[in-house]
């Protein structure tokens, strides 16, 4: 076994083999890691941080759009029996709605139907903080400069508001049909 002194200066400063691989392969490595290992590898050097940071952001963003691509129906208790958009329900579902009554003889509304047959979507979106604890316990983080710490902390301890801009108008959109409703129109109707 050779010591570092015996091998010479050229080998001591040579790049490790992992760093010689193309970025595309590094991304594949990051894709196969769990998020804790992504953070660990990202903290080893600036190059891996530039790759791992994107994977960490993608991980967090997966918690912020849980309904993306889903068909969503938003109904309240005020809705009346038979009041639902055309072609939203199958003929069997329409028939079932018209047959069911509550204990007072009231027909089942779309609100009742959704509570009976679908899972309620909770409005709170939470971002996991497991990476924050792991980061604070890591030696690499404790050895970083103030600006490096700040950049890493901004990535690992996210505020959901960064992804939901409050200085831009939002659009409520039905992906099945062309009309869109601007935030100001919707809000002015209910405020």
XYZ file of N, CA and C in Angstrom:
573
model
N 0.847 -1.179 0.000
C 0.000 0.000 0.000
C 0.889 1.237 0.000
N 0.599 2.204 -0.891
C 1.404 3.424 -0.983
C 0.775 4.532 -0.153
N 1.596 5.323 0.460
C 1.085 6.504 1.137
C 0.946 7.624 0.112
N 0.279 8.684 0.485
C 0.088 9.820 -0.420
C 1.429 10.408 -0.849
N 2.407 10.445 0.067
C 3.705 11.015 -0.259
C 4.411 10.178 -1.323
N 4.256 8.846 -1.262
C 4.924 7.951 -2.208
C 4.337 8.055 -3.612
N 3.060 8.392 -3.727
C 2.406 8.407 -5.037
C 2.712 9.667 -5.826
N 3.094 10.702 -5.193
C 3.429 11.928 -5.909
C 2.267 12.905 -5.936
N 2.587 14.154 -6.237
C 1.616 15.249 -6.225
C 0.546 15.098 -7.294
N 0.874 14.575 -8.457
C -0.085 14.474 -9.562
C -1.292 13.640 -9.171
N -1.085 12.557 -8.459
C -2.202 11.699 -8.081
C -3.018 12.291 -6.946
N -2.397 13.050 -6.085
C -3.106 13.654 -4.965
C -4.119 14.675 -5.470
N -3.792 15.414 -6.521
C -4.690 16.453 -7.025
C -5.595 15.961 -8.149
N -5.491 14.709 -8.561
C -6.338 14.183 -9.641
C -7.797 14.157 -9.191
N -8.689 14.419 -10.149
C -10.117 14.390 -9.843
C -10.556 12.956 -9.568
N -11.393 12.747 -8.581
C -11.935 11.407 -8.353
C -12.712 10.943 -9.593
N -12.749 9.652 -9.815
C -13.395 9.100 -11.008
C -14.863 9.511 -11.126
N -15.564 9.584 -10.015
C -16.983 9.952 -10.058
C -17.180 11.326 -10.688
N -16.284 12.251 -10.402
C -16.408 13.600 -10.957
C -16.095 13.653 -12.447
N -15.414 12.657 -12.974
C -15.091 12.628 -14.402
C -16.261 12.181 -15.270
N -17.297 11.652 -14.659
C -18.461 11.195 -15.422
C -19.248 12.392 -15.947
N -19.976 12.231 -17.047
C -20.788 13.335 -17.573
C -21.957 13.671 -16.635
N -22.410 14.901 -16.729
C -23.502 15.384 -15.885
C -24.750 14.518 -16.016
N -25.027 14.029 -17.209
C -26.209 13.184 -17.413
C -26.154 11.940 -16.529
N -24.972 11.366 -16.393
C -24.832 10.195 -15.522
C -24.959 10.575 -14.051
N -24.448 11.743 -13.703
C -24.612 12.204 -12.325
C -26.095 12.370 -12.004
N -26.859 12.921 -12.945
C -28.302 13.059 -12.723
C -28.964 11.700 -12.535
N -28.529 10.702 -13.281
C -29.080 9.350 -13.115
C -28.750 8.787 -11.733
N -27.546 9.073 -11.250
C -27.172 8.645 -9.898
C -28.094 9.311 -8.883
N -28.287 10.617 -9.013
C -29.166 11.341 -8.093
C -30.600 10.815 -8.169
N -31.053 10.454 -9.369
C -32.408 9.910 -9.531
C -32.608 8.632 -8.725
N -31.563 7.846 -8.567
C -31.681 6.563 -7.868
C -31.511 6.670 -6.353
N -31.145 7.824 -5.856
C -30.929 7.996 -4.419
C -32.217 8.414 -3.721
N -32.349 8.035 -2.437
C -33.456 8.606 -1.675
C -33.073 10.041 -1.324
N -34.035 10.820 -0.902
C -33.822 12.264 -0.751
C -32.762 12.591 0.305
N -32.649 11.781 1.343
C -31.609 12.012 2.345
C -30.217 11.841 1.763
N -30.053 10.829 0.923
C -28.757 10.614 0.275
C -28.475 11.675 -0.788
N -29.528 12.182 -1.422
C -29.350 13.295 -2.366
C -28.744 14.484 -1.627
N -29.280 14.779 -0.444
C -28.738 15.890 0.342
C -27.285 15.621 0.728
N -26.999 14.429 1.204
C -25.617 14.108 1.610
C -24.639 14.272 0.457
N -24.964 13.722 -0.700
C -24.065 13.842 -1.849
C -23.966 15.294 -2.314
N -25.066 16.015 -2.242
C -25.076 17.422 -2.667
C -24.155 18.283 -1.814
N -24.012 17.930 -0.564
C -23.191 18.731 0.346
C -21.695 18.453 0.212
N -21.306 17.492 -0.619
C -19.879 17.151 -0.720
C -19.063 18.190 -1.468
N -19.650 18.847 -2.477
C -18.926 19.903 -3.197
C -19.912 20.756 -4.000
N -19.421 21.877 -4.506
C -20.294 22.815 -5.229
C -20.886 22.200 -6.492
N -20.111 21.389 -7.184
C -20.608 20.775 -8.415
C -21.813 19.883 -8.114
N -21.685 19.007 -7.122
C -22.809 18.131 -6.789
C -23.971 18.927 -6.191
N -23.661 20.055 -5.538
C -24.744 20.896 -5.038
C -25.567 21.438 -6.206
N -24.900 21.835 -7.286
C -25.627 22.389 -8.439
C -26.559 21.344 -9.061
N -26.202 20.089 -8.986
C -27.064 19.025 -9.509
C -28.119 18.633 -8.474
N -27.676 18.378 -7.261
C -28.581 17.902 -6.215
C -29.656 18.895 -5.839
N -29.335 20.179 -5.915
C -30.302 21.227 -5.566
C -31.570 21.094 -6.407
N -31.405 20.807 -7.690
C -32.564 20.645 -8.574
C -33.396 19.440 -8.154
N -32.744 18.379 -7.735
C -33.462 17.179 -7.294
C -34.209 17.451 -5.981
N -33.602 18.220 -5.100
C -34.254 18.574 -3.835
C -35.472 19.453 -4.107
N -35.334 20.428 -4.995
C -36.467 21.291 -5.335
C -37.601 20.485 -5.964
N -37.275 19.550 -6.843
C -38.294 18.699 -7.461
C -39.003 17.868 -6.400
N -38.256 17.363 -5.443
C -38.830 16.590 -4.337
C -39.856 17.432 -3.580
N -39.487 18.658 -3.224
C -40.407 19.508 -2.481
C -41.610 19.909 -3.328
N -41.380 20.183 -4.594
C -42.494 20.587 -5.461
C -43.518 19.469 -5.606
N -43.109 18.223 -5.449
C -44.060 17.113 -5.555
C -45.105 17.163 -4.447
N -44.828 17.852 -3.358
C -45.790 17.990 -2.269
C -46.721 19.180 -2.481
N -46.362 20.085 -3.388
C -47.108 21.326 -3.551
C -48.211 21.244 -4.596
N -48.202 20.263 -5.427
C -49.234 20.140 -6.451
C -49.930 18.797 -6.389
N -50.474 18.423 -5.225
C -51.030 17.078 -5.097
C -52.237 16.827 -5.990
N -52.847 17.876 -6.506
C -54.051 17.686 -7.318
C -53.773 17.893 -8.796
N -52.538 18.146 -9.169
C -52.222 18.380 -10.580
C -52.656 17.184 -11.416
N -53.393 17.466 -12.466
C -53.855 16.415 -13.366
C -55.082 15.668 -12.885
N -55.590 16.009 -11.713
C -56.771 15.341 -11.168
C -58.029 16.123 -11.525
N -59.119 15.404 -11.693
C -60.417 16.058 -11.859
C -60.928 16.411 -10.473
N -61.250 17.654 -10.274
C -61.670 18.122 -8.956
C -63.051 18.747 -9.060
N -63.898 18.404 -8.108
C -65.210 19.022 -8.011
C -65.260 19.713 -6.660
N -65.584 20.973 -6.677
C -65.684 21.733 -5.441
C -67.144 22.121 -5.253
N -67.771 21.561 -4.238
C -69.184 21.848 -3.983
C -69.363 22.177 -2.513
N -70.400 22.929 -2.234
C -70.714 23.284 -0.865
C -72.076 22.753 -0.463
N -72.430 22.958 0.790
C -73.700 22.465 1.318
C -74.898 23.203 0.734
N -74.673 24.366 0.168
C -75.758 25.190 -0.342
C -76.347 24.664 -1.649
N -75.706 23.718 -2.283
C -76.137 23.238 -3.596
C -77.466 22.484 -3.476
N -78.276 22.586 -4.516
C -79.583 21.921 -4.501
C -79.519 20.607 -5.262
N -80.456 19.713 -4.963
C -80.531 18.423 -5.659
C -80.728 18.668 -7.153
N -80.002 17.930 -7.977
C -80.107 18.071 -9.428
C -79.256 19.179 -10.008
N -78.582 19.954 -9.156
C -77.755 21.071 -9.617
C -76.309 20.597 -9.767
N -75.947 20.227 -10.990
C -74.580 19.820 -11.285
C -74.319 20.035 -12.768
N -73.055 20.222 -13.129
C -72.729 20.502 -14.535
C -73.131 19.345 -15.448
N -73.583 19.659 -16.660
C -73.957 18.597 -17.595
C -72.747 17.722 -17.941
N -72.987 16.451 -18.127
C -71.975 15.458 -18.508
C -70.895 15.237 -17.450
N -71.105 15.736 -16.248
C -70.124 15.503 -15.200
C -70.275 14.097 -14.620
N -71.509 13.655 -14.485
C -71.780 12.343 -13.912
C -72.191 11.362 -15.001
N -71.945 10.087 -14.734
C -72.434 9.065 -15.653
C -73.942 8.936 -15.458
N -74.601 8.271 -16.374
C -76.057 8.055 -16.254
C -76.373 7.276 -14.978
N -75.545 6.290 -14.644
C -75.759 5.517 -13.415
C -75.646 6.404 -12.176
N -74.663 7.302 -12.173
C -74.502 8.210 -11.031
C -75.679 9.176 -10.933
N -76.137 9.681 -12.070
C -77.311 10.564 -12.066
C -78.524 9.828 -11.514
N -78.703 8.576 -11.949
C -79.835 7.776 -11.472
C -79.728 7.559 -9.960
N -78.538 7.242 -9.499
C -78.343 7.025 -8.069
C -78.656 8.284 -7.270
N -78.223 9.419 -7.771
C -78.529 10.685 -7.095
C -80.028 10.910 -6.998
N -80.750 10.570 -8.044
C -82.198 10.825 -8.049
C -82.962 9.832 -7.178
N -82.350 8.726 -6.785
C -83.023 7.697 -5.991
C -82.791 7.826 -4.488
N -81.668 8.384 -4.105
C -81.324 8.431 -2.679
C -81.954 9.632 -1.984
N -82.459 9.363 -0.806
C -83.030 10.420 0.026
C -82.469 10.268 1.438
N -82.404 11.392 2.143
C -81.973 11.311 3.534
C -83.176 10.988 4.418
N -82.965 10.986 5.741
C -84.046 10.620 6.670
C -85.227 11.588 6.633
N -85.034 12.781 6.112
C -86.121 13.768 5.996
C -86.789 13.727 4.627
N -86.391 12.778 3.769
C -86.982 12.676 2.437
C -86.347 13.603 1.412
N -85.264 14.254 1.779
C -84.578 15.168 0.870
C -83.706 14.368 -0.088
N -83.743 14.715 -1.390
C -82.922 14.034 -2.390
C -81.439 14.319 -2.156
N -80.620 13.360 -2.540
C -79.169 13.499 -2.399
C -78.664 14.591 -3.343
N -77.868 15.486 -2.808
C -77.264 16.544 -3.624
C -75.871 16.102 -4.070
N -75.275 16.889 -4.927
C -73.911 16.600 -5.363
C -72.954 16.641 -4.168
N -73.223 17.536 -3.234
C -72.425 17.621 -2.012
C -72.517 16.308 -1.235
N -73.747 15.804 -1.052
C -73.939 14.532 -0.347
C -73.240 13.387 -1.084
N -73.378 13.399 -2.402
C -72.798 12.346 -3.240
C -71.279 12.309 -3.099
N -70.651 13.471 -3.149
C -69.188 13.507 -3.046
C -68.725 13.076 -1.659
N -69.463 13.442 -0.631
C -69.087 13.027 0.726
C -69.252 11.527 0.916
N -70.238 10.965 0.235
C -70.526 9.535 0.354
C -69.526 8.669 -0.413
N -69.136 9.108 -1.599
C -68.389 8.235 -2.501
C -66.946 8.649 -2.789
N -66.546 9.828 -2.390
C -65.197 10.289 -2.707
C -64.471 10.712 -1.446
N -63.162 10.672 -1.526
C -62.336 11.090 -0.408
C -62.258 12.611 -0.374
N -62.402 13.169 0.797
C -62.305 14.618 0.941
C -60.848 15.037 0.801
N -60.636 16.072 0.026
C -59.282 16.598 -0.154
C -59.051 17.658 0.913
N -58.025 17.463 1.672
C -57.678 18.438 2.703
C -56.959 19.614 2.056
N -57.237 20.798 2.531
C -56.681 22.001 1.933
C -55.252 22.316 2.322
N -54.782 21.762 3.415
C -53.436 22.104 3.864
C -52.392 21.272 3.135
N -51.448 21.947 2.552
C -50.322 21.283 1.904
C -49.125 21.488 2.817
N -48.497 20.401 3.214
C -47.348 20.555 4.106
C -46.083 20.053 3.428
N -45.018 20.731 3.730
C -43.708 20.381 3.184
C -42.944 19.666 4.293
N -42.424 18.484 4.007
C -41.692 17.755 5.052
C -40.438 18.509 5.493
N -40.113 18.374 6.772
C -38.936 19.077 7.302
C -37.818 18.110 7.681
N -37.914 16.857 7.238
C -36.894 15.872 7.599
C -35.508 16.265 7.106
N -35.430 16.873 5.932
C -34.119 17.275 5.414
C -33.496 18.374 6.260
N -34.331 19.209 6.858
C -33.807 20.297 7.686
C -33.025 19.732 8.869
N -33.594 18.765 9.568
C -32.896 18.145 10.693
C -31.607 17.472 10.267
N -31.668 16.780 9.141
C -30.476 16.108 8.612
C -29.403 17.134 8.263
N -29.818 18.241 7.675
C -28.869 19.291 7.307
C -28.200 19.875 8.542
N -28.988 20.216 9.543
C -28.443 20.842 10.745
C -27.495 19.912 11.495
N -27.687 18.596 11.347
C -26.809 17.626 12.004
C -25.542 17.312 11.209
N -25.466 17.771 9.974
C -24.337 17.381 9.120
C -23.094 18.229 9.389
N -21.951 17.572 9.321
C -20.673 18.269 9.500
C -20.402 19.234 8.354
N -20.788 18.835 7.132
C -20.540 19.692 5.973
C -21.223 21.048 6.155
N -22.447 21.040 6.654
C -23.186 22.290 6.838
C -22.512 23.158 7.897
N -22.061 22.546 8.972
C -21.437 23.334 10.045
C -20.123 23.968 9.598
N -19.472 23.405 8.573
C -18.205 23.952 8.085
C -18.392 24.975 6.965
N -19.601 25.190 6.510
C -19.841 26.109 5.379
C -19.736 27.565 5.800
N -19.473 28.409 4.808
C -19.469 29.857 5.039
C -20.915 30.327 5.203
N -21.075 31.540 5.656
C -22.416 32.097 5.857
C -23.248 32.126 4.592
N -22.652 32.524 3.468
C -23.416 32.587 2.215
C -23.768 31.186 1.721
N -22.854 30.236 1.890
C -23.138 28.851 1.509
C -24.258 28.272 2.348
N -24.217 28.545 3.650
C -25.277 28.078 4.550
C -26.625 28.660 4.148
N -26.617 29.933 3.831
C -27.858 30.607 3.456
C -28.466 29.987 2.203
N -27.646 29.723 1.209
C -28.139 29.133 -0.038
C -28.702 27.730 0.206
N -27.990 26.938 0.979
C -28.454 25.581 1.271
C -29.735 25.633 2.098
N -29.779 26.494 3.088
C -30.966 26.606 3.942
C -32.183 27.039 3.131
N -32.004 27.965 2.190
C -33.122 28.402 1.346
C -33.687 27.260 0.512
N -32.858 26.290 0.182
C -33.313 25.148 -0.611
C -33.971 24.088 0.261
N -33.410 23.839 1.431
C -33.882 22.744 2.282
C -35.047 23.154 3.180
N -35.094 24.418 3.594
C -36.193 24.877 4.453
C -37.056 25.819 3.634
N -37.933 25.220 2.863
C -38.753 25.985 1.926
C -39.958 26.613 2.587
N -40.335 27.728 2.054
C -41.612 28.342 2.397
C -42.513 28.112 1.192
N -43.679 27.530 1.427
C -44.593 27.220 0.319
C -44.942 28.476 -0.463
N -44.908 29.630 0.189
C -45.261 30.878 -0.493
C -44.325 31.183 -1.658
N -43.121 30.610 -1.660
C -42.216 30.814 -2.793
C -42.799 30.238 -4.077
N -43.613 29.208 -3.939
C -44.177 28.535 -5.103
C -45.580 29.025 -5.437
N -46.185 29.785 -4.540
C -47.520 30.323 -4.763
C -47.437 31.846 -4.716
N -47.122 32.480 -5.817
C -46.896 33.929 -5.798
C -48.150 34.708 -5.411
N -47.959 35.687 -4.544
C -49.088 36.524 -4.132
C -49.124 37.836 -4.910
N -48.080 38.115 -5.682
C -48.025 39.359 -6.437
C -48.464 39.173 -7.890
N -49.039 38.021 -8.211
C -49.500 37.742 -9.570
C -50.937 37.239 -9.509
N -51.730 37.569 -10.528
C -53.097 37.046 -10.536
C -53.107 35.542 -10.797
N -54.041 34.869 -10.163
C -54.204 33.433 -10.352
C -55.388 33.203 -11.274
N -55.375 32.096 -11.964
C -56.456 31.761 -12.881
C -57.106 30.450 -12.443
N -58.425 30.476 -12.311
C -59.198 29.267 -12.066
C -59.634 28.773 -13.428
N -59.299 27.544 -13.752
C -59.514 27.075 -15.113
C -60.134 25.692 -15.128
N -61.082 25.509 -16.024
C -61.645 24.195 -16.288
C -60.900 23.642 -17.495
N -60.103 22.620 -17.294
C -59.276 22.073 -18.379
C -60.107 21.378 -19.447
N -61.360 21.080 -19.152
C -62.224 20.390 -20.107
C -62.884 21.355 -21.092
N -62.931 22.637 -20.748
C -63.593 23.604 -21.625
C -62.793 24.896 -21.664
N -63.009 25.724 -22.696
C -62.166 26.900 -22.896
C -62.276 28.035 -21.873
N -63.416 28.310 -21.233
C -63.462 29.514 -20.392
C -62.512 29.445 -19.197
N -61.925 30.589 -18.888
C -61.082 30.734 -17.699
C -61.662 31.858 -16.859
N -61.421 31.815 -15.568
C -61.916 32.850 -14.680
C -60.743 33.466 -13.952
N -60.597 34.764 -14.086
C -59.491 35.451 -13.428
C -59.763 35.537 -11.939
N -58.696 35.567 -11.167
C -58.781 35.633 -9.716
C -59.637 36.818 -9.269
N -59.483 37.965 -9.902
C -60.213 39.158 -9.478
C -61.714 38.995 -9.676
N -62.120 38.309 -10.736
C -63.546 38.091 -10.982
C -64.114 37.141 -9.943
N -63.416 36.046 -9.689
C -63.891 35.058 -8.728
C -63.938 35.664 -7.337
N -62.867 36.330 -6.930
C -62.811 36.892 -5.590
C -63.835 37.996 -5.389
N -64.041 38.847 -6.395
C -65.000 39.935 -6.227
C -66.420 39.401 -6.082
N -66.681 38.218 -6.604
C -68.006 37.620 -6.475
C -68.262 37.101 -5.071
N -67.208 36.759 -4.343
C -67.373 36.130 -3.043
C -66.914 36.993 -1.876
N -66.348 38.146 -2.168
C -65.850 39.004 -1.079
C -66.808 40.146 -0.848
